[in-house]
C-alpha cells in the first residue's frame, strides 16, 4: 500500500529560485493555490540541511490533506523524515536499490528522458516504481544538464508507454502556465513545475492559474 | 554488538588523489601494507557512483579479515552496501538521526574539532557514537574547509576527553610518516591518513612505513 498521490500539479522545489523567501513559505502558498504534491530538491544542500528543509516542507503542507511530500535523491533523508516517497534520476541510486531501502509503503519516482530509459523503467520488477517523470518537455534553465527536449510528441510517446506499463507519468521541463494545457493534453497524469512556482511573485495565484490551464488541457469528463 | 574495529591505521579514500589508479587498487595495496580500517569518502560522487565505489572497496579488503569499511556521510549507501559503519561530519546528518537509521550493529564516527564539539559528542545518548575523528591535527590540502589546526596539544586534549567518555579517538589532518609517531604519542587510538596513502607511489610500502612509525610512537607494552 502506497500513500495516496495526486500528480496533477507537482511542485519541485528550488531553494535559490524561492530566495529570499524560505522554501516552506513558497510551498505553503503554492499548496493553498492548488499544488497537489511536492518534491523537495536541493542538490547543493548538505543532508543535514536537506532534512531540515524536508521537515519544514512537511509542516507547510500539513494543513492540506493528501499532499504528498517526496524527497529528491536523498533516501536517507526521506527515511528520517518519514516522507511519502523518493524521486531519483538516472545518475542517482538505482531504483531497485532505493526500493529495497524504502520498503513497499513509499512512493518511488524515476526520471526518464528517452524511449530506452522508459523501456528500462518498465523492465524493472513490478512494484519497484510508481511514477516516471518524463523530461525535459522543453529546455529549462533550472536543469541545464538535462538532455534534448522531447517536445509534445516525445512527451506523448513516453507518457503512453509509462501508462501502458501501469506507471503514473508526469511531465517536467520548462512548463509554465502558457503551455500547461498543451502538456496536459499529451495524456500525462500531471505536470511538474519548478520556476513557474518557485520564481513566482505570488505562488498561490500562479498555482491557481496553472490548475485552470491544466483543466483546459483535458476534456472535463476525464479530468480527475 | 558492533563489528570489530581496529583504528590503528585508518585510511580515508580520496578518488582524485588515487587517480589514475582505481581507489580499490590503492586500498588493496594499502591494506596489504597494514591499513586496519577504510573509510570511503567522495563528496563529489553521485550516490550511485559512491555505492559502486564502496562495493569495490569492500571487495578489495575482503582478503584481509577484520578490516572494517565505513562510508563517509552517505547513510543510504552504507545501508545498501551493508557497510560496517558510517562516519559523519558536523554538517552531515545529526549523529542521533544516523544511529536511528543504521541500527545498533554498525559503527558510527563523528568528526570533532574543538572542546565544544567533543563535549556535545559526549553528551549524546550512550551507544550513539563509537568513535570521534579529532581534526585537523595540522592543516591539510585535502580538506581546505577544515578549522584551525589543533596541534599535538589540542589533539591530546580532545583524545583524552573522548577516551574518558568511552569513545575511540582517531586523529586526522596532515599526518604523514614523518609525524605519525608524535601523533600516536598523544594517546589517540589510531591515525587517519588520506594523502599519505592515496598519493603514495607505493601505497603498500607507505602503509608499512606508517605502521612502523606508529609503533615507535607508543611504548611497546601498550601498543595494540
CSV table of C-alpha atoms in Angstrom, one decimal:
chain,number,residue,atom,x,y,z
A,1,UNK,CA,0.0,0.0,0.0
A,2,UNK,CA,1.5,3.3,-1.1
A,3,UNK,CA,0.3,6.6,0.2
A,4,UNK,CA,-2.3,8.5,-1.9
A,5,UNK,CA,-0.6,10.5,-4.6
A,6,UNK,CA,-2.3,13.2,-6.8
A,7,UNK,CA,0.2,14.1,-9.5
A,8,UNK,CA,-1.9,16.8,-11.1
A,9,UNK,CA,0.3,19.8,-10.2
A,10,UNK,CA,3.6,18.6,-8.7
A,11,UNK,CA,5.9,21.3,-7.4
A,12,UNK,CA,9.6,20.6,-7.4
A,13,UNK,CA,11.4,23.0,-5.0
A,14,UNK,CA,14.4,25.1,-5.9
A,15,UNK,CA,15.9,26.9,-2.9
A,16,UNK,CA,17.6,29.6,-4.9
A,17,UNK,CA,14.6,30.4,-7.0
A,18,UNK,CA,12.5,30.7,-3.9
A,19,UNK,CA,15.0,33.0,-2.2
A,20,UNK,CA,14.9,35.3,-0.3
A,21,UNK,CA,11.7,33.6,0.8
A,22,UNK,CA,12.0,30.3,2.7
A,23,UNK,CA,11.1,27.4,0.5
A,24,UNK,CA,8.5,26.3,3.0
A,25,UNK,CA,6.7,29.7,2.6
A,26,UNK,CA,6.5,29.3,-1.1
A,27,UNK,CA,5.3,25.7,-0.7
A,28,UNK,CA,2.6,26.8,1.7
A,29,UNK,CA,1.3,29.4,-0.7
A,30,UNK,CA,1.5,27.1,-3.7
A,31,UNK,CA,-0.3,24.3,-2.0
A,32,UNK,CA,-3.0,26.8,-1.0
A,33,UNK,CA,-3.3,27.7,-4.7
A,34,UNK,CA,-3.7,24.1,-5.8
A,35,UNK,CA,-0.4,22.2,-5.8
A,36,UNK,CA,-1.2,18.5,-5.2
A,37,UNK,CA,2.3,17.1,-4.5
A,38,UNK,CA,5.7,18.5,-3.5
A,39,UNK,CA,9.2,17.2,-4.3
A,40,UNK,CA,11.9,18.6,-2.1
A,41,UNK,CA,15.0,19.0,-4.3
A,42,UNK,CA,18.2,20.8,-3.3
A,43,UNK,CA,21.3,19.1,-4.8
A,44,UNK,CA,23.6,21.6,-3.3
A,45,UNK,CA,22.4,21.2,0.3
A,46,UNK,CA,24.1,19.1,2.9
A,47,UNK,CA,22.0,16.1,4.1
A,48,UNK,CA,21.6,17.9,7.4
A,49,UNK,CA,20.1,21.0,5.7
A,50,UNK,CA,18.0,18.9,3.4
A,51,UNK,CA,16.5,17.0,6.3
A,52,UNK,CA,15.6,20.3,8.0
A,53,UNK,CA,14.2,21.6,4.7
A,54,UNK,CA,12.1,18.4,4.2
A,55,UNK,CA,10.6,18.7,7.6
A,56,UNK,CA,9.8,22.4,7.1
A,57,UNK,CA,8.0,21.5,3.8
A,58,UNK,CA,6.1,18.7,5.6
A,59,UNK,CA,4.9,21.2,8.1
A,60,UNK,CA,4.0,23.7,5.4
A,61,UNK,CA,1.7,21.2,3.6
A,62,UNK,CA,0.3,19.6,6.8
A,63,UNK,CA,-2.8,21.7,6.7
A,64,UNK,CA,-3.9,20.4,3.3
A,65,UNK,CA,-4.8,16.7,3.4
A,66,UNK,CA,-3.5,14.4,0.7
A,67,UNK,CA,-0.5,16.5,-0.5
A,68,UNK,CA,2.4,14.0,-0.6
A,69,UNK,CA,6.0,15.1,0.1
A,70,UNK,CA,8.7,13.3,-1.9
A,71,UNK,CA,12.4,13.8,-1.4
A,72,UNK,CA,14.7,14.0,-4.5
A,73,UNK,CA,17.7,11.6,-4.4
A,74,UNK,CA,18.3,11.5,-0.7
A,75,UNK,CA,17.0,8.2,0.5
A,76,UNK,CA,18.5,8.6,4.0
A,77,UNK,CA,16.7,12.0,4.4
A,78,UNK,CA,13.4,10.5,3.1
A,79,UNK,CA,13.6,7.7,5.7
A,80,UNK,CA,14.4,10.0,8.6
A,81,UNK,CA,11.7,12.5,7.6
A,82,UNK,CA,9.2,9.6,7.0
A,83,UNK,CA,8.5,11.2,3.7
A,84,UNK,CA,5.8,9.8,1.4
A,85,UNK,CA,8.4,8.9,-1.3
A,86,UNK,CA,11.6,9.4,-3.1
A,87,UNK,CA,12.4,10.6,-6.6
A,88,UNK,CA,15.6,9.6,-8.3
A,89,UNK,CA,17.3,10.4,-11.6
A,90,UNK,CA,19.3,8.2,-13.8
A,91,UNK,CA,22.5,9.1,-12.0
A,92,UNK,CA,21.2,8.6,-8.5
A,93,UNK,CA,21.0,5.3,-6.6
A,94,UNK,CA,19.4,2.6,-8.8
A,95,UNK,CA,15.6,2.3,-8.4
A,96,UNK,CA,15.8,-1.4,-7.3
A,97,UNK,CA,18.3,-0.4,-4.6
A,98,UNK,CA,16.1,2.5,-3.5
A,99,UNK,CA,13.0,0.3,-3.3
A,100,UNK,CA,14.9,-2.2,-1.1
A,101,UNK,CA,15.7,0.7,1.3
A,102,UNK,CA,12.4,2.4,1.4
A,103,UNK,CA,10.2,-0.7,1.6
A,104,UNK,CA,6.8,-1.2,-0.1
A,105,UNK,CA,4.9,1.7,1.6
A,106,UNK,CA,6.6,4.7,0.0
A,107,UNK,CA,6.3,6.1,-3.5
A,108,UNK,CA,9.2,5.9,-5.9
A,109,UNK,CA,9.6,8.0,-9.0
A,110,UNK,CA,12.3,7.9,-11.7
A,111,UNK,CA,13.2,10.5,-14.3
A,112,UNK,CA,13.2,9.2,-17.9
A,113,UNK,CA,14.3,11.1,-21.0
A,114,UNK,CA,14.2,8.6,-23.9
A,115,UNK,CA,12.4,5.5,-25.2
A,116,UNK,CA,15.4,3.4,-23.9
A,117,UNK,CA,15.0,4.8,-20.4
A,118,UNK,CA,11.3,4.2,-20.3
A,119,UNK,CA,11.8,0.7,-21.6
A,120,UNK,CA,14.4,0.1,-18.8
A,121,UNK,CA,12.0,1.5,-16.2
A,122,UNK,CA,9.2,-0.8,-17.4
A,123,UNK,CA,11.5,-3.8,-17.2
A,124,UNK,CA,12.1,-3.3,-13.5
A,125,UNK,CA,10.3,-5.7,-11.2
A,126,UNK,CA,6.7,-4.9,-10.6
A,127,UNK,CA,6.2,-2.7,-7.6
A,128,UNK,CA,9.6,-1.0,-7.9
A,129,UNK,CA,8.4,2.2,-9.4
A,130,UNK,CA,5.2,4.2,-9.1
A,131,UNK,CA,5.9,7.1,-11.3
A,132,UNK,CA,8.1,8.3,-14.1
A,133,UNK,CA,9.0,11.9,-14.6
A,134,UNK,CA,9.1,12.4,-18.4
A,135,UNK,CA,11.7,15.1,-19.2
A,136,UNK,CA,12.5,17.6,-20.4
A,137,UNK,CA,9.5,18.6,-22.3
A,138,UNK,CA,11.3,21.8,-23.2
A,139,UNK,CA,14.7,23.1,-22.3
A,140,UNK,CA,14.9,24.7,-18.8
A,141,UNK,CA,17.4,26.9,-17.1
A,142,UNK,CA,16.8,25.1,-13.8
A,143,UNK,CA,18.3,21.9,-15.1
A,144,UNK,CA,21.0,22.8,-17.6
A,145,UNK,CA,22.3,19.2,-17.7
A,146,UNK,CA,19.0,17.8,-18.9
A,147,UNK,CA,19.0,16.0,-22.3
A,148,UNK,CA,17.5,17.2,-25.5
A,149,UNK,CA,13.9,18.5,-25.3
A,150,UNK,CA,11.2,15.8,-26.0
A,151,UNK,CA,8.6,18.3,-27.2
A,152,UNK,CA,4.9,17.4,-27.1
A,153,UNK,CA,5.2,14.4,-29.4
A,154,UNK,CA,8.0,12.9,-27.4
A,155,UNK,CA,6.2,13.5,-24.2
A,156,UNK,CA,3.1,11.9,-25.5
A,157,UNK,CA,5.0,8.8,-26.6
A,158,UNK,CA,6.8,8.3,-23.3
A,159,UNK,CA,3.7,9.0,-21.3
A,160,UNK,CA,1.7,6.5,-23.2
A,161,UNK,CA,4.4,3.8,-22.7
A,162,UNK,CA,4.5,4.5,-19.0
A,163,UNK,CA,0.8,4.4,-18.6
A,164,UNK,CA,0.6,1.2,-20.6
A,165,UNK,CA,3.0,-0.3,-18.1
A,166,UNK,CA,0.9,0.8,-15.2
A,167,UNK,CA,3.0,3.7,-14.1
A,168,UNK,CA,1.9,7.3,-13.4
A,169,UNK,CA,3.5,9.7,-15.8
A,170,UNK,CA,4.3,13.4,-15.1
A,171,UNK,CA,5.9,15.8,-17.5
A,172,UNK,CA,8.7,18.2,-16.4
A,173,UNK,CA,10.9,20.8,-18.1
A,174,UNK,CA,10.1,24.3,-19.0
A,175,UNK,CA,6.4,24.1,-18.3
A,176,UNK,CA,4.6,27.4,-17.4
A,177,UNK,CA,1.0,28.4,-17.4
A,178,UNK,CA,1.2,29.4,-21.1
A,179,UNK,CA,2.0,25.8,-22.1
A,180,UNK,CA,0.4,23.7,-19.3
A,181,UNK,CA,-2.8,23.0,-21.3
A,182,UNK,CA,-1.0,21.5,-24.2
A,183,UNK,CA,1.2,19.4,-22.0
A,184,UNK,CA,-1.9,18.1,-20.1
A,185,UNK,CA,-3.4,17.2,-23.5
A,186,UNK,CA,-0.5,14.7,-24.2
A,187,UNK,CA,-2.0,12.3,-21.8
A,188,UNK,CA,0.3,12.7,-18.8
A,189,UNK,CA,-1.2,12.3,-15.3
A,190,UNK,CA,0.2,15.6,-14.2
A,191,UNK,CA,2.9,18.2,-14.7
A,192,UNK,CA,5.9,19.2,-12.6
A,193,UNK,CA,6.9,22.8,-12.3
A,194,UNK,CA,9.9,24.5,-10.7
A,195,UNK,CA,10.4,28.1,-11.9
A,196,UNK,CA,6.7,28.6,-12.7
A,197,UNK,CA,6.0,28.5,-8.9
A,198,UNK,CA,9.3,29.0,-7.1
A,199,UNK,CA,10.1,32.1,-9.0
A,200,UNK,CA,6.5,33.5,-9.0
A,201,UNK,CA,5.9,36.7,-7.1
A,202,UNK,CA,2.6,35.2,-5.9
A,203,UNK,CA,2.9,31.4,-5.8
A,204,UNK,CA,-0.7,30.9,-4.7
A,205,UNK,CA,-2.1,32.8,-7.6
A,206,UNK,CA,0.4,31.2,-10.0
A,207,UNK,CA,-0.7,27.7,-8.8
A,208,UNK,CA,-4.4,28.6,-9.3
A,209,UNK,CA,-3.6,29.8,-12.8
A,210,UNK,CA,-1.8,26.5,-13.6
A,211,UNK,CA,-4.7,24.5,-12.3
A,212,UNK,CA,-7.1,26.4,-14.5
A,213,UNK,CA,-4.8,25.9,-17.6
A,214,UNK,CA,-4.5,22.2,-16.8
A,215,UNK,CA,-8.2,21.7,-16.6
A,216,UNK,CA,-8.4,23.3,-20.1
A,217,UNK,CA,-6.0,20.7,-21.5
A,218,UNK,CA,-8.1,17.7,-21.0
A,219,UNK,CA,-11.8,17.1,-21.6
A,220,UNK,CA,-13.9,17.7,-18.5
A,221,UNK,CA,-15.1,14.1,-18.3
A,222,UNK,CA,-11.6,12.6,-18.0
A,223,UNK,CA,-10.2,15.3,-15.8
A,224,UNK,CA,-9.6,14.0,-12.4
B,1,UNK,CA,27.1,-5.7,19.1
B,2,UNK,CA,29.3,-3.6,16.8
B,3,UNK,CA,31.6,-5.2,14.3
B,4,UNK,CA,35.3,-5.4,15.3
B,5,UNK,CA,37.1,-2.2,14.5
B,6,UNK,CA,40.9,-1.7,14.7
B,7,UNK,CA,41.5,2.1,14.3
B,8,UNK,CA,45.4,1.9,14.3
B,9,UNK,CA,45.9,3.0,10.7
B,10,UNK,CA,42.6,4.2,9.2
B,11,UNK,CA,42.7,5.1,5.5
B,12,UNK,CA,40.2,7.7,4.2
B,13,UNK,CA,40.0,7.4,0.5
B,14,UNK,CA,40.3,10.3,-2.0
B,15,UNK,CA,39.4,9.4,-5.5
B,16,UNK,CA,41.3,12.2,-7.1
B,17,UNK,CA,44.5,11.6,-5.2
B,18,UNK,CA,44.3,7.9,-6.1
B,19,UNK,CA,43.8,8.7,-9.8
B,20,UNK,CA,44.6,7.4,-12.4
B,21,UNK,CA,44.6,4.3,-10.2
B,22,UNK,CA,41.2,2.9,-9.2
B,23,UNK,CA,40.6,3.7,-5.5
B,24,UNK,CA,40.1,-0.1,-4.9
B,25,UNK,CA,43.6,-0.9,-6.2
B,26,UNK,CA,45.1,1.7,-3.8
B,27,UNK,CA,43.1,0.3,-0.9
B,28,UNK,CA,44.1,-3.3,-1.7
B,29,UNK,CA,47.7,-2.4,-1.6
B,30,UNK,CA,47.4,-0.2,1.5
B,31,UNK,CA,45.6,-2.9,3.4
B,32,UNK,CA,48.3,-5.4,2.4
B,33,UNK,CA,50.8,-3.0,3.9
B,34,UNK,CA,49.0,-2.7,7.2
B,35,UNK,CA,45.9,-0.4,6.9
B,36,UNK,CA,43.4,-1.6,9.6
B,37,UNK,CA,40.3,0.2,8.5
B,38,UNK,CA,39.0,2.1,5.5
B,39,UNK,CA,36.6,5.0,5.2
B,40,UNK,CA,35.2,5.5,1.7
B,41,UNK,CA,34.9,9.3,1.1
B,42,UNK,CA,34.0,11.0,-2.1
B,43,UNK,CA,31.9,14.1,-1.6
B,44,UNK,CA,31.8,14.8,-5.3
B,45,UNK,CA,30.4,11.4,-6.4
B,46,UNK,CA,26.8,10.7,-7.1
B,47,UNK,CA,25.3,8.2,-4.6
B,48,UNK,CA,25.1,5.7,-7.5
B,49,UNK,CA,28.9,6.0,-8.0
B,50,UNK,CA,29.6,6.0,-4.3
B,51,UNK,CA,27.7,2.8,-3.9
B,52,UNK,CA,29.8,1.2,-6.7
B,53,UNK,CA,33.0,2.6,-5.1
B,54,UNK,CA,32.0,1.2,-1.7
B,55,UNK,CA,31.4,-2.2,-3.0
B,56,UNK,CA,34.7,-2.2,-4.9
B,57,UNK,CA,36.5,-1.2,-1.7
B,58,UNK,CA,34.7,-4.0,0.2
B,59,UNK,CA,35.9,-6.5,-2.4
B,60,UNK,CA,39.4,-5.1,-2.2
B,61,UNK,CA,39.6,-5.6,1.6
B,62,UNK,CA,37.8,-8.9,1.7
B,63,UNK,CA,41.0,-11.0,1.7
B,64,UNK,CA,42.2,-9.5,4.9
B,65,UNK,CA,40.0,-10.4,7.9
B,66,UNK,CA,38.9,-7.6,10.3
B,67,UNK,CA,39.4,-4.6,8.1
B,68,UNK,CA,36.2,-2.6,8.5
B,69,UNK,CA,34.8,-0.5,5.7
B,70,UNK,CA,33.0,2.7,6.8
B,71,UNK,CA,31.1,5.1,4.5
B,72,UNK,CA,31.5,8.9,4.8
B,73,UNK,CA,28.3,10.8,5.1
B,74,UNK,CA,26.1,8.6,2.8
B,75,UNK,CA,23.9,6.6,5.2
B,76,UNK,CA,21.8,5.3,2.3
B,77,UNK,CA,24.9,3.9,0.6
B,78,UNK,CA,26.2,2.4,3.8
B,79,UNK,CA,22.9,0.6,4.3
B,80,UNK,CA,22.8,-0.7,0.7
B,81,UNK,CA,26.4,-1.9,0.8
B,82,UNK,CA,25.9,-3.4,4.3
B,83,UNK,CA,29.0,-1.4,5.3
B,84,UNK,CA,30.4,-1.8,8.8
B,85,UNK,CA,29.7,1.8,9.7
B,86,UNK,CA,29.2,5.4,8.8
B,87,UNK,CA,31.3,8.5,9.5
B,88,UNK,CA,29.7,11.9,9.6
B,89,UNK,CA,31.0,15.5,10.0
B,90,UNK,CA,29.4,18.3,11.9
B,91,UNK,CA,27.5,19.4,8.7
B,92,UNK,CA,26.2,15.9,7.8
B,93,UNK,CA,23.1,14.3,9.2
B,94,UNK,CA,23.0,14.5,13.0
B,95,UNK,CA,24.5,11.5,14.8
B,96,UNK,CA,21.3,10.6,16.6
B,97,UNK,CA,19.4,10.5,13.3
B,98,UNK,CA,22.1,8.4,11.7
B,99,UNK,CA,22.1,6.0,14.6
B,100,UNK,CA,18.3,5.6,14.2
B,101,UNK,CA,18.8,4.7,10.6
B,102,UNK,CA,21.7,2.3,10.9
B,103,UNK,CA,20.6,0.4,14.0
B,104,UNK,CA,22.8,-0.8,16.8
B,105,UNK,CA,25.0,-3.1,14.8
B,106,UNK,CA,27.0,-0.6,12.8
B,107,UNK,CA,29.8,1.7,13.8
B,108,UNK,CA,29.3,5.4,13.9
B,109,UNK,CA,32.0,8.0,13.9
B,110,UNK,CA,31.8,11.8,14.2
B,111,UNK,CA,34.4,14.5,13.3
B,112,UNK,CA,35.2,16.9,16.2
B,113,UNK,CA,37.4,19.9,16.0
B,114,UNK,CA,37.0,21.7,19.4
B,115,UNK,CA,36.4,21.2,23.1
B,116,UNK,CA,32.8,22.3,22.5
B,117,UNK,CA,32.3,19.7,19.8
B,118,UNK,CA,33.7,16.8,21.8
B,119,UNK,CA,31.5,17.9,24.7
B,120,UNK,CA,28.5,17.8,22.5
B,121,UNK,CA,29.5,14.4,21.2
B,122,UNK,CA,29.9,13.1,24.8
B,123,UNK,CA,26.5,14.4,25.7
B,124,UNK,CA,24.8,12.2,23.1
B,125,UNK,CA,22.9,9.2,24.3
B,126,UNK,CA,25.2,6.2,25.2
B,127,UNK,CA,25.5,4.0,22.2
B,128,UNK,CA,25.1,6.7,19.6
B,129,UNK,CA,28.7,7.1,18.8
B,130,UNK,CA,31.7,4.7,18.7
B,131,UNK,CA,34.4,6.9,17.5
B,132,UNK,CA,35.4,10.5,17.1
B,133,UNK,CA,37.8,11.8,14.5
B,134,UNK,CA,39.8,14.5,16.1
B,135,UNK,CA,40.8,17.0,13.4
B,136,UNK,CA,42.7,18.7,12.0
B,137,UNK,CA,45.9,17.9,13.7
B,138,UNK,CA,47.6,20.0,11.1
B,139,UNK,CA,46.4,21.9,8.1
B,140,UNK,CA,45.8,19.7,5.0
B,141,UNK,CA,45.2,20.4,1.4
B,142,UNK,CA,42.7,17.6,1.2
B,143,UNK,CA,40.2,19.4,3.4
B,144,UNK,CA,40.7,23.1,2.9
B,145,UNK,CA,37.5,23.9,4.8
B,146,UNK,CA,38.7,22.3,8.0
B,147,UNK,CA,39.0,24.5,11.0
B,148,UNK,CA,42.2,25.8,12.7
B,149,UNK,CA,44.9,23.2,13.4
B,150,UNK,CA,44.7,21.6,16.8
B,151,UNK,CA,48.4,20.7,17.0
B,152,UNK,CA,49.7,17.9,19.2
B,153,UNK,CA,48.4,19.5,22.5
B,154,UNK,CA,44.9,20.1,21.2
B,155,UNK,CA,44.8,16.6,19.8
B,156,UNK,CA,45.9,15.2,23.2
B,157,UNK,CA,43.2,17.2,25.0
B,158,UNK,CA,40.4,16.1,22.7
B,159,UNK,CA,41.6,12.5,22.6
B,160,UNK,CA,41.7,12.3,26.4
B,161,UNK,CA,38.2,13.7,26.7
B,162,UNK,CA,36.9,11.2,24.1
B,163,UNK,CA,38.6,8.2,25.7
B,164,UNK,CA,37.4,9.3,29.2
B,165,UNK,CA,33.9,9.2,27.7
B,166,UNK,CA,34.4,5.7,26.4
B,167,UNK,CA,34.8,6.6,22.7
B,168,UNK,CA,37.6,5.6,20.4
B,169,UNK,CA,39.7,8.5,19.2
B,170,UNK,CA,41.5,8.8,15.9
B,171,UNK,CA,43.5,11.8,14.7
B,172,UNK,CA,43.3,13.2,11.2
B,173,UNK,CA,44.7,16.1,9.2
B,174,UNK,CA,48.1,16.4,7.6
B,175,UNK,CA,49.6,13.2,9.2
B,176,UNK,CA,52.4,11.6,7.2
B,177,UNK,CA,55.0,9.1,8.1
B,178,UNK,CA,57.3,11.9,9.4
B,179,UNK,CA,54.8,12.9,12.1
B,180,UNK,CA,52.9,9.7,12.8
B,181,UNK,CA,54.9,8.7,15.8
B,182,UNK,CA,54.3,12.0,17.6
B,183,UNK,CA,50.6,11.9,16.9
B,184,UNK,CA,50.5,8.3,18.2
B,185,UNK,CA,52.1,9.5,21.4
B,186,UNK,CA,49.2,11.9,22.1
B,187,UNK,CA,47.1,9.0,23.3
B,188,UNK,CA,44.9,8.5,20.3
B,189,UNK,CA,43.7,5.0,19.4
B,190,UNK,CA,44.8,5.5,15.8
B,191,UNK,CA,45.5,7.8,13.0
B,192,UNK,CA,43.6,8.6,9.8
B,193,UNK,CA,45.5,9.3,6.6
B,194,UNK,CA,44.5,10.5,3.2
B,195,UNK,CA,47.3,11.9,1.1
B,196,UNK,CA,50.0,9.8,2.8
B,197,UNK,CA,48.5,6.7,1.2
B,198,UNK,CA,46.2,7.8,-1.6
B,199,UNK,CA,49.0,9.9,-3.2
B,200,UNK,CA,51.8,7.4,-2.5
B,201,UNK,CA,53.5,5.8,-5.5
B,202,UNK,CA,53.6,2.6,-3.5
B,203,UNK,CA,50.7,2.5,-1.0
B,204,UNK,CA,51.7,-0.9,0.4
B,205,UNK,CA,55.2,0.3,1.3
B,206,UNK,CA,53.8,3.6,2.6
B,207,UNK,CA,51.4,1.8,4.9
B,208,UNK,CA,54.2,-0.4,6.2
B,209,UNK,CA,56.3,2.7,7.0
B,210,UNK,CA,53.3,4.3,8.7
B,211,UNK,CA,52.8,1.2,10.9
B,212,UNK,CA,56.5,1.2,11.8
B,213,UNK,CA,56.3,4.9,12.8
B,214,UNK,CA,53.1,4.4,14.8
B,215,UNK,CA,54.7,1.6,16.8
B,216,UNK,CA,57.6,3.9,17.6
B,217,UNK,CA,55.1,6.5,19.0
B,218,UNK,CA,53.8,4.4,21.9
B,219,UNK,CA,55.6,2.1,24.3
B,220,UNK,CA,55.6,-1.5,23.2
B,221,UNK,CA,53.6,-2.7,26.2
B,222,UNK,CA,50.6,-0.5,25.4
B,223,UNK,CA,50.8,-0.9,21.6
B,224,UNK,CA,47.9,-2.9,20.4
